[in-house]
Amino acid sequence: MSLDLIIRVGTKLILPFILLFALYVQFHGDFGPGGGFQAGVIAAGMVILAAITFGMDAAKRIAPPRLVEFMVPLGVLIYAGTGVVALLMGRNFLDYSVLGHDPVHARELGIFLVEAGVLVTVSGTMTALFYAFVERGR
Amino acid sequence: MISIVNAALLTLLATVTVAIVRQRSLFGVVILAGAYSFLMASLLIALDAVDVAMTEASVGAGISTVVLLATLHLTRTREAPVRRHNLVALLLSVVVGGALVLGTLALPPFGAADAVIHHHVAPHYLANSVRETGVANVVTSVLADYRGYDTLGETTVIFTAGIGVMLLLRSFRGRRRARDDEDGAQ
């Protein structure tokens, strides 16, 4: 416990910045490299790092297993739901140009929504996968 | 300059690959595979494919390494005795490898601007992405808008894989035991 002081303090310091970087990758994906997939994996990486350093109980306080398992299908629903909304508004499936007052902003909004869906599913799946492996070993 | 970087990275990649083949300890293999992924990510940055590099670094070197280490913890690492020379396997490897090399020979030259793939829809995306979608990063607009169907499929693949792994590995023991206790109390 006391021998890994540097790892514990170091991890505690960088955990919030990893999550911040994930959010940056997510919301800056319009202008720079990255997007929902990369951001989701980085966010899941934060939970995994917390689990490795502080144990599974700490990780489960950050990301409760029930929430994580809920996120796995939720992201796909957000993504497909965006497409269905476009469908209901009289356009093709996943044609975002009707989601706002003018087509360019609407498509930007559509991209934002589906990227959010990807983030939710990817971060949920990666974390749930890790939980499944670790719980199996107990 | 960039060719020196590429040469160094490719040499390191080849070295790590040989080390993986020669390594008998699976733990060592997992760590070397992580190093391979980081080298691959660096190479992809040198090729200006930053999005793919990011994915390779986070998935290949991060999540995969963790999951493989967890798998090593779950399974035994005893090696089954094998015959030293397996001619069928050698023949199969040579044939498949040869077919792959033959396939690459028919590809357009590496990085060629006049390749067919760069003249189909790519010019339209590059020219009109900002005007049509308001998103400056063409990779994002292609992934999430122009090719939204494909990305929906990808997300569904991740969802399906996650559900599959959870069904196979997740322990439902806690919940079942709670239910058994309930039955016992009744």
Tab-separated table of C-alpha atoms in Angstrom:
chain	number	residue	atom	x	y	z
A	1	MET	CA	0.000	0.000	0.000
A	2	SER	CA	2.652	2.523	1.015
A	3	LEU	CA	5.197	1.358	-1.558
A	4	ASP	CA	3.189	2.634	-4.536
A	5	LEU	CA	2.852	6.181	-3.206
A	6	ILE	CA	4.264	7.764	-6.359
A	7	ILE	CA	1.894	5.804	-8.604
A	8	ARG	CA	-1.120	6.652	-6.449
A	9	VAL	CA	-0.365	10.365	-6.193
A	10	GLY	CA	0.633	10.576	-9.862
A	11	THR	CA	-2.517	8.801	-10.971
A	12	LYS	CA	-4.669	11.028	-8.803
A	13	LEU	CA	-3.067	14.054	-10.455
A	14	ILE	CA	-3.543	12.984	-14.065
A	15	LEU	CA	-6.996	11.323	-13.836
A	16	PRO	CA	-9.002	14.568	-14.279
A	17	PHE	CA	-6.753	15.649	-17.117
A	18	ILE	CA	-7.290	12.359	-18.962
A	19	LEU	CA	-11.046	12.914	-18.760
A	20	LEU	CA	-10.588	16.547	-19.829
A	21	PHE	CA	-8.502	15.374	-22.795
A	22	ALA	CA	-11.231	12.898	-23.738
A	23	LEU	CA	-13.796	15.719	-23.714
A	24	TYR	CA	-11.422	17.907	-25.739
A	25	VAL	CA	-10.986	15.156	-28.329
A	26	GLN	CA	-14.777	14.753	-28.437
A	27	PHE	CA	-15.802	18.384	-28.776
A	28	HIS	CA	-12.816	19.545	-30.803
A	29	GLY	CA	-13.362	16.734	-33.317
A	30	ASP	CA	-14.970	19.250	-35.674
A	31	PHE	CA	-11.683	21.068	-36.086
A	32	GLY	CA	-8.879	18.739	-35.050
A	33	PRO	CA	-8.208	15.028	-35.122
A	34	GLY	CA	-10.423	12.807	-33.033
A	35	GLY	CA	-14.082	12.176	-32.425
A	36	GLY	CA	-16.437	9.977	-30.500
A	37	PHE	CA	-14.492	6.750	-30.886
A	38	GLN	CA	-11.136	8.077	-29.693
A	39	ALA	CA	-12.729	10.115	-26.907
A	40	GLY	CA	-14.700	7.094	-25.706
A	41	VAL	CA	-11.609	4.916	-25.539
A	42	ILE	CA	-9.644	7.612	-23.676
A	43	ALA	CA	-12.479	8.076	-21.168
A	44	ALA	CA	-12.629	4.300	-20.622
A	45	GLY	CA	-8.843	4.367	-20.210
A	46	MET	CA	-9.285	6.780	-17.324
A	47	VAL	CA	-11.623	4.356	-15.538
A	48	ILE	CA	-9.212	1.464	-16.197
A	49	LEU	CA	-6.269	3.451	-14.811
A	50	ALA	CA	-8.302	4.240	-11.696
A	51	ALA	CA	-9.170	0.533	-11.343
A	52	ILE	CA	-5.531	-0.549	-11.716
A	53	THR	CA	-4.260	1.986	-9.182
A	54	PHE	CA	-7.028	2.239	-6.589
A	55	GLY	CA	-8.882	-1.050	-7.062
A	56	MET	CA	-12.211	-2.022	-8.562
A	57	ASP	CA	-14.324	-0.437	-5.822
A	58	ALA	CA	-12.911	3.004	-6.540
A	59	ALA	CA	-13.435	2.524	-10.265
A	60	LYS	CA	-17.026	1.463	-9.664
A	61	ARG	CA	-17.651	4.661	-7.709
A	62	ILE	CA	-16.460	6.655	-10.750
A	63	ALA	CA	-18.361	4.526	-13.284
A	64	PRO	CA	-21.070	2.362	-11.694
A	65	PRO	CA	-21.435	-0.954	-13.601
A	66	ARG	CA	-25.171	-0.481	-14.073
A	67	LEU	CA	-24.642	2.938	-15.674
A	68	VAL	CA	-21.863	1.532	-17.876
A	69	GLU	CA	-24.037	-1.329	-19.072
A	70	PHE	CA	-26.859	1.112	-19.715
A	71	MET	CA	-24.546	3.239	-21.877
A	72	VAL	CA	-23.709	0.353	-24.245
A	73	PRO	CA	-27.099	0.330	-26.034
A	74	LEU	CA	-27.881	4.004	-25.245
A	75	GLY	CA	-25.253	5.344	-27.651
A	76	VAL	CA	-26.545	3.251	-30.550
A	77	LEU	CA	-30.057	4.494	-29.719
A	78	ILE	CA	-28.882	8.141	-29.780
A	79	TYR	CA	-27.199	7.545	-33.147
A	80	ALA	CA	-30.072	5.659	-34.763
A	81	GLY	CA	-32.580	7.972	-33.056
A	82	THR	CA	-31.006	10.990	-34.772
A	83	GLY	CA	-31.546	9.179	-38.061
A	84	VAL	CA	-35.134	8.326	-37.188
A	85	VAL	CA	-35.890	11.964	-36.273
A	86	ALA	CA	-34.672	13.005	-39.726
A	87	LEU	CA	-36.861	10.261	-41.177
A	88	LEU	CA	-39.915	11.525	-39.264
A	89	MET	CA	-39.261	15.056	-40.477
A	90	GLY	CA	-39.613	13.919	-44.054
A	91	ARG	CA	-36.034	13.282	-45.176
A	92	ASN	CA	-33.885	10.209	-45.620
A	93	PHE	CA	-32.546	8.223	-42.662
A	94	LEU	CA	-29.506	10.046	-41.188
A	95	ASP	CA	-30.034	13.100	-43.443
A	96	TYR	CA	-29.474	15.731	-40.753
A	97	SER	CA	-30.238	18.807	-42.831
A	98	VAL	CA	-33.769	19.170	-41.399
A	99	LEU	CA	-32.746	19.166	-37.733
A	100	GLY	CA	-32.239	22.945	-37.544
A	101	HIS	CA	-33.303	26.232	-39.085
A	102	ASP	CA	-30.701	26.134	-41.847
A	103	PRO	CA	-29.145	23.014	-43.406
A	104	VAL	CA	-25.496	23.755	-42.524
A	105	HIS	CA	-26.182	24.269	-38.825
A	106	ALA	CA	-28.509	21.280	-38.876
A	107	ARG	CA	-25.808	19.042	-40.280
A	108	GLU	CA	-23.336	20.345	-37.712
A	109	LEU	CA	-25.879	19.498	-35.001
A	110	GLY	CA	-26.466	16.070	-36.526
A	111	ILE	CA	-22.725	15.335	-36.518
A	112	PHE	CA	-22.536	16.486	-32.885
A	113	LEU	CA	-25.399	14.161	-31.898
A	114	VAL	CA	-24.126	11.051	-33.630
A	115	GLU	CA	-20.604	11.664	-32.290
A	116	ALA	CA	-22.143	11.858	-28.816
A	117	GLY	CA	-23.827	8.522	-29.513
A	118	VAL	CA	-20.509	6.979	-30.557
A	119	LEU	CA	-18.853	8.362	-27.398
A	120	VAL	CA	-21.521	6.868	-25.131
A	121	THR	CA	-21.434	3.409	-26.719
A	122	VAL	CA	-17.649	3.186	-27.054
A	123	SER	CA	-16.809	4.381	-23.541
A	124	GLY	CA	-19.556	2.182	-22.088
A	125	THR	CA	-18.504	-0.902	-24.045
A	126	MET	CA	-14.801	-0.548	-23.293
A	127	THR	CA	-15.423	-0.075	-19.579
A	128	ALA	CA	-17.989	-2.906	-19.439
A	129	LEU	CA	-15.540	-5.172	-21.261
A	130	PHE	CA	-12.842	-4.383	-18.697
A	131	TYR	CA	-15.249	-4.944	-15.797
A	132	ALA	CA	-16.347	-8.280	-17.293
A	133	PHE	CA	-12.737	-9.509	-17.567
A	134	VAL	CA	-11.758	-8.366	-14.073
A	135	GLU	CA	-14.898	-9.676	-12.356
A	136	ARG	CA	-14.341	-13.048	-14.016
A	137	GLY	CA	-10.892	-13.289	-12.415
A	138	ARG	CA	-12.171	-12.778	-8.902
B	1	MET	CA	14.122	13.982	-42.804
B	2	ILE	CA	10.767	12.205	-42.841
B	3	SER	CA	12.296	9.257	-44.686
B	4	ILE	CA	14.863	8.847	-41.891
B	5	VAL	CA	12.034	8.834	-39.317
B	6	ASN	CA	10.081	6.313	-41.403
B	7	ALA	CA	13.137	4.099	-41.835
B	8	ALA	CA	13.857	4.167	-38.101
B	9	LEU	CA	10.229	3.384	-37.193
B	10	LEU	CA	9.936	0.569	-39.742
B	11	THR	CA	13.233	-0.948	-38.536
B	12	LEU	CA	11.974	-0.846	-34.948
B	13	LEU	CA	8.654	-2.396	-36.073
B	14	ALA	CA	10.505	-5.254	-37.763
B	15	THR	CA	12.678	-5.730	-34.669
B	16	VAL	CA	9.652	-5.859	-32.370
B	17	THR	CA	7.907	-8.305	-34.727
B	18	VAL	CA	10.896	-10.671	-34.675
B	19	ALA	CA	11.086	-10.301	-30.898
B	20	ILE	CA	7.372	-11.206	-30.602
B	21	VAL	CA	7.885	-14.328	-32.748
B	22	ARG	CA	10.899	-15.438	-30.717
B	23	GLN	CA	9.445	-14.598	-27.305
B	24	ARG	CA	8.158	-17.642	-25.403
B	25	SER	CA	6.642	-15.827	-22.421
B	26	LEU	CA	3.114	-14.616	-23.187
B	27	PHE	CA	3.494	-11.707	-20.772
B	28	GLY	CA	6.464	-10.536	-22.804
B	29	VAL	CA	4.452	-10.933	-25.997
B	30	VAL	CA	1.656	-8.715	-24.645
B	31	ILE	CA	4.098	-5.970	-23.612
B	32	LEU	CA	5.891	-6.170	-26.973
B	33	ALA	CA	2.536	-5.981	-28.770
B	34	GLY	CA	1.856	-2.757	-26.858
B	35	ALA	CA	5.235	-1.412	-27.997
B	36	TYR	CA	4.353	-2.462	-31.555
B	37	SER	CA	1.108	-0.481	-31.362
B	38	PHE	CA	2.895	2.640	-30.143
B	39	LEU	CA	5.434	2.355	-32.977
B	40	MET	CA	2.567	1.877	-35.420
B	41	ALA	CA	0.864	4.989	-34.008
B	42	SER	CA	4.081	6.988	-34.495
B	43	LEU	CA	4.322	5.726	-38.053
B	44	LEU	CA	0.718	6.753	-38.714
B	45	ILE	CA	1.495	10.252	-37.403
B	46	ALA	CA	4.450	10.363	-39.813
B	47	LEU	CA	1.938	9.447	-42.555
B	48	ASP	CA	-0.335	12.361	-41.442
B	49	ALA	CA	-3.140	9.993	-40.377
B	50	VAL	CA	-3.526	11.491	-36.912
B	51	ASP	CA	-7.047	10.151	-36.296
B	52	VAL	CA	-5.954	6.580	-36.970
B	53	ALA	CA	-2.797	7.103	-34.912
B	54	MET	CA	-4.891	8.228	-31.966
B	55	THR	CA	-7.086	5.135	-32.271
B	56	GLU	CA	-4.078	2.847	-32.603
B	57	ALA	CA	-2.398	4.332	-29.517
B	58	SER	CA	-5.503	4.224	-27.328
B	59	VAL	CA	-6.994	0.907	-28.478
B	60	GLY	CA	-3.921	-1.026	-29.609
B	61	ALA	CA	-1.527	0.004	-26.887
B	62	GLY	CA	-4.028	0.846	-24.162
B	63	ILE	CA	-7.236	-1.198	-24.013
B	64	SER	CA	-5.913	-4.249	-25.901
B	65	THR	CA	-2.897	-4.568	-23.604
B	66	VAL	CA	-5.099	-4.360	-20.514
B	67	VAL	CA	-7.595	-6.893	-21.883
B	68	LEU	CA	-4.837	-9.283	-22.981
B	69	LEU	CA	-3.201	-9.064	-19.544
B	70	ALA	CA	-6.595	-9.778	-17.957
B	71	THR	CA	-6.951	-12.775	-20.286
B	72	LEU	CA	-3.518	-14.053	-19.234
B	73	HIS	CA	-4.700	-13.798	-15.648
B	74	LEU	CA	-7.851	-15.813	-16.464
B	75	THR	CA	-6.179	-18.560	-18.511
B	76	ARG	CA	-3.302	-20.924	-17.932
B	77	THR	CA	-0.121	-20.240	-19.849
B	78	ARG	CA	1.044	-23.796	-20.396
B	79	GLU	CA	2.180	-24.510	-23.917
B	80	ALA	CA	0.876	-27.617	-25.665
B	81	PRO	CA	3.687	-29.740	-27.135
B	82	VAL	CA	3.853	-29.338	-30.919
B	83	ARG	CA	5.785	-31.078	-33.645
B	84	ARG	CA	8.880	-29.088	-34.511
B	85	HIS	CA	8.288	-28.956	-38.268
B	86	ASN	CA	4.771	-28.530	-39.545
B	87	LEU	CA	5.034	-28.577	-43.331
B	88	VAL	CA	1.344	-27.863	-43.942
B	89	ALA	CA	1.516	-24.711	-41.831
B	90	LEU	CA	4.677	-23.584	-43.618
B	91	LEU	CA	3.086	-24.176	-47.017
B	92	LEU	CA	-0.082	-22.329	-45.992
B	93	SER	CA	1.917	-19.354	-44.677
B	94	VAL	CA	3.993	-19.140	-47.855
B	95	VAL	CA	0.935	-19.375	-50.108
B	96	VAL	CA	-1.108	-16.779	-48.163
B	97	GLY	CA	1.897	-14.463	-47.830
B	98	GLY	CA	2.633	-14.824	-51.535
B	99	ALA	CA	-0.996	-14.058	-52.416
B	100	LEU	CA	-0.887	-10.903	-50.263
B	101	VAL	CA	2.348	-9.713	-51.888
B	102	LEU	CA	0.839	-10.444	-55.302
B	103	GLY	CA	-2.209	-8.396	-54.319
B	104	THR	CA	-0.115	-5.383	-53.300
B	105	LEU	CA	1.682	-5.450	-56.654
B	106	ALA	CA	-1.598	-4.539	-58.373
B	107	LEU	CA	-2.186	-1.533	-56.095
B	108	PRO	CA	-1.455	1.980	-57.374
B	109	PRO	CA	1.924	3.386	-56.217
B	110	PHE	CA	1.982	4.429	-52.546
B	111	GLY	CA	0.593	7.939	-52.056
B	112	ALA	CA	-0.178	8.394	-55.755
B	113	ALA	CA	-2.484	11.397	-56.230
B	114	ASP	CA	-3.991	10.021	-59.449
B	115	ALA	CA	-5.194	6.772	-57.877
B	116	VAL	CA	-8.844	5.917	-58.608
B	117	ILE	CA	-9.909	6.237	-54.966
B	118	HIS	CA	-8.884	9.910	-54.883
B	119	HIS	CA	-11.076	10.796	-57.856
B	120	HIS	CA	-14.435	9.333	-56.950
B	121	VAL	CA	-16.166	11.289	-54.142
B	122	ALA	CA	-13.112	12.520	-52.226
B	123	PRO	CA	-12.696	15.793	-54.198
B	124	HIS	CA	-16.329	16.691	-53.485
B	125	TYR	CA	-15.850	16.092	-49.734
B	126	LEU	CA	-12.627	18.104	-49.628
B	127	ALA	CA	-14.102	21.015	-51.570
B	128	ASN	CA	-17.531	21.213	-49.937
B	129	SER	CA	-17.190	19.907	-46.356
B	130	VAL	CA	-17.065	23.328	-44.659
B	131	ARG	CA	-19.746	24.854	-46.894
B	132	GLU	CA	-22.167	21.947	-46.562
B	133	THR	CA	-21.650	20.749	-42.993
B	134	GLY	CA	-19.870	23.588	-41.195
B	135	VAL	CA	-17.242	21.119	-39.979
B	136	ALA	CA	-13.630	21.903	-40.838
B	137	ASN	CA	-12.220	18.445	-40.137
B	138	VAL	CA	-13.108	16.469	-43.261
B	139	VAL	CA	-12.451	13.163	-41.481
B	140	THR	CA	-15.225	13.974	-39.011
B	141	SER	CA	-17.684	15.180	-41.652
B	142	VAL	CA	-17.095	12.093	-43.813
B	143	LEU	CA	-17.407	9.714	-40.855
B	144	ALA	CA	-20.453	11.250	-39.220
B	145	ASP	CA	-22.322	12.861	-42.122
B	146	TYR	CA	-21.451	11.733	-45.647
B	147	ARG	CA	-20.790	8.175	-44.482
B	148	GLY	CA	-23.155	8.176	-41.509
B	149	TYR	CA	-24.523	4.734	-42.369
B	150	ASP	CA	-21.058	3.165	-42.136
B	151	THR	CA	-20.372	4.723	-38.757
B	152	LEU	CA	-23.775	3.603	-37.475
B	153	GLY	CA	-22.756	0.093	-38.546
B	154	GLU	CA	-19.422	0.445	-36.775
B	155	THR	CA	-21.092	1.621	-33.596
B	156	THR	CA	-23.474	-1.324	-33.811
B	157	VAL	CA	-20.500	-3.676	-34.224
B	158	ILE	CA	-18.937	-2.291	-31.032
B	159	PHE	CA	-22.287	-2.602	-29.266
B	160	THR	CA	-22.697	-6.217	-30.429
B	161	ALA	CA	-19.136	-7.142	-29.464
B	162	GLY	CA	-19.583	-5.579	-26.039
B	163	ILE	CA	-22.872	-7.397	-25.426
B	164	GLY	CA	-21.264	-10.665	-26.578
B	165	VAL	CA	-18.302	-10.328	-24.233
B	166	MET	CA	-20.561	-9.349	-21.356
B	167	LEU	CA	-22.824	-12.382	-21.919
B	168	LEU	CA	-19.814	-14.711	-22.068
B	169	LEU	CA	-17.684	-13.336	-19.257
B	170	ARG	CA	-19.745	-11.226	-16.903
B	171	SER	CA	-20.516	-13.068	-13.711
B	172	PHE	CA	-24.182	-13.112	-12.871
B	173	ARG	CA	-23.247	-14.969	-9.701
B	174	GLY	CA	-24.009	-12.154	-7.262
B	175	ARG	CA	-27.513	-11.638	-8.554
B	176	ARG	CA	-28.205	-15.380	-8.731
B	177	ARG	CA	-26.969	-15.962	-5.195
B	178	ALA	CA	-29.214	-13.167	-3.937
B	179	ARG	CA	-32.141	-14.859	-5.656
B	180	ASP	CA	-31.190	-18.263	-4.193
B	181	ASP	CA	-31.114	-16.705	-0.724
B	182	GLU	CA	-34.552	-15.306	-1.324
B	183	ASP	CA	-35.777	-18.754	-2.363
B	184	GLY	CA	-34.166	-20.240	0.736
B	185	ALA	CA	-35.898	-17.734	2.978
B	186	GLN	CA	-39.235	-18.631	1.474
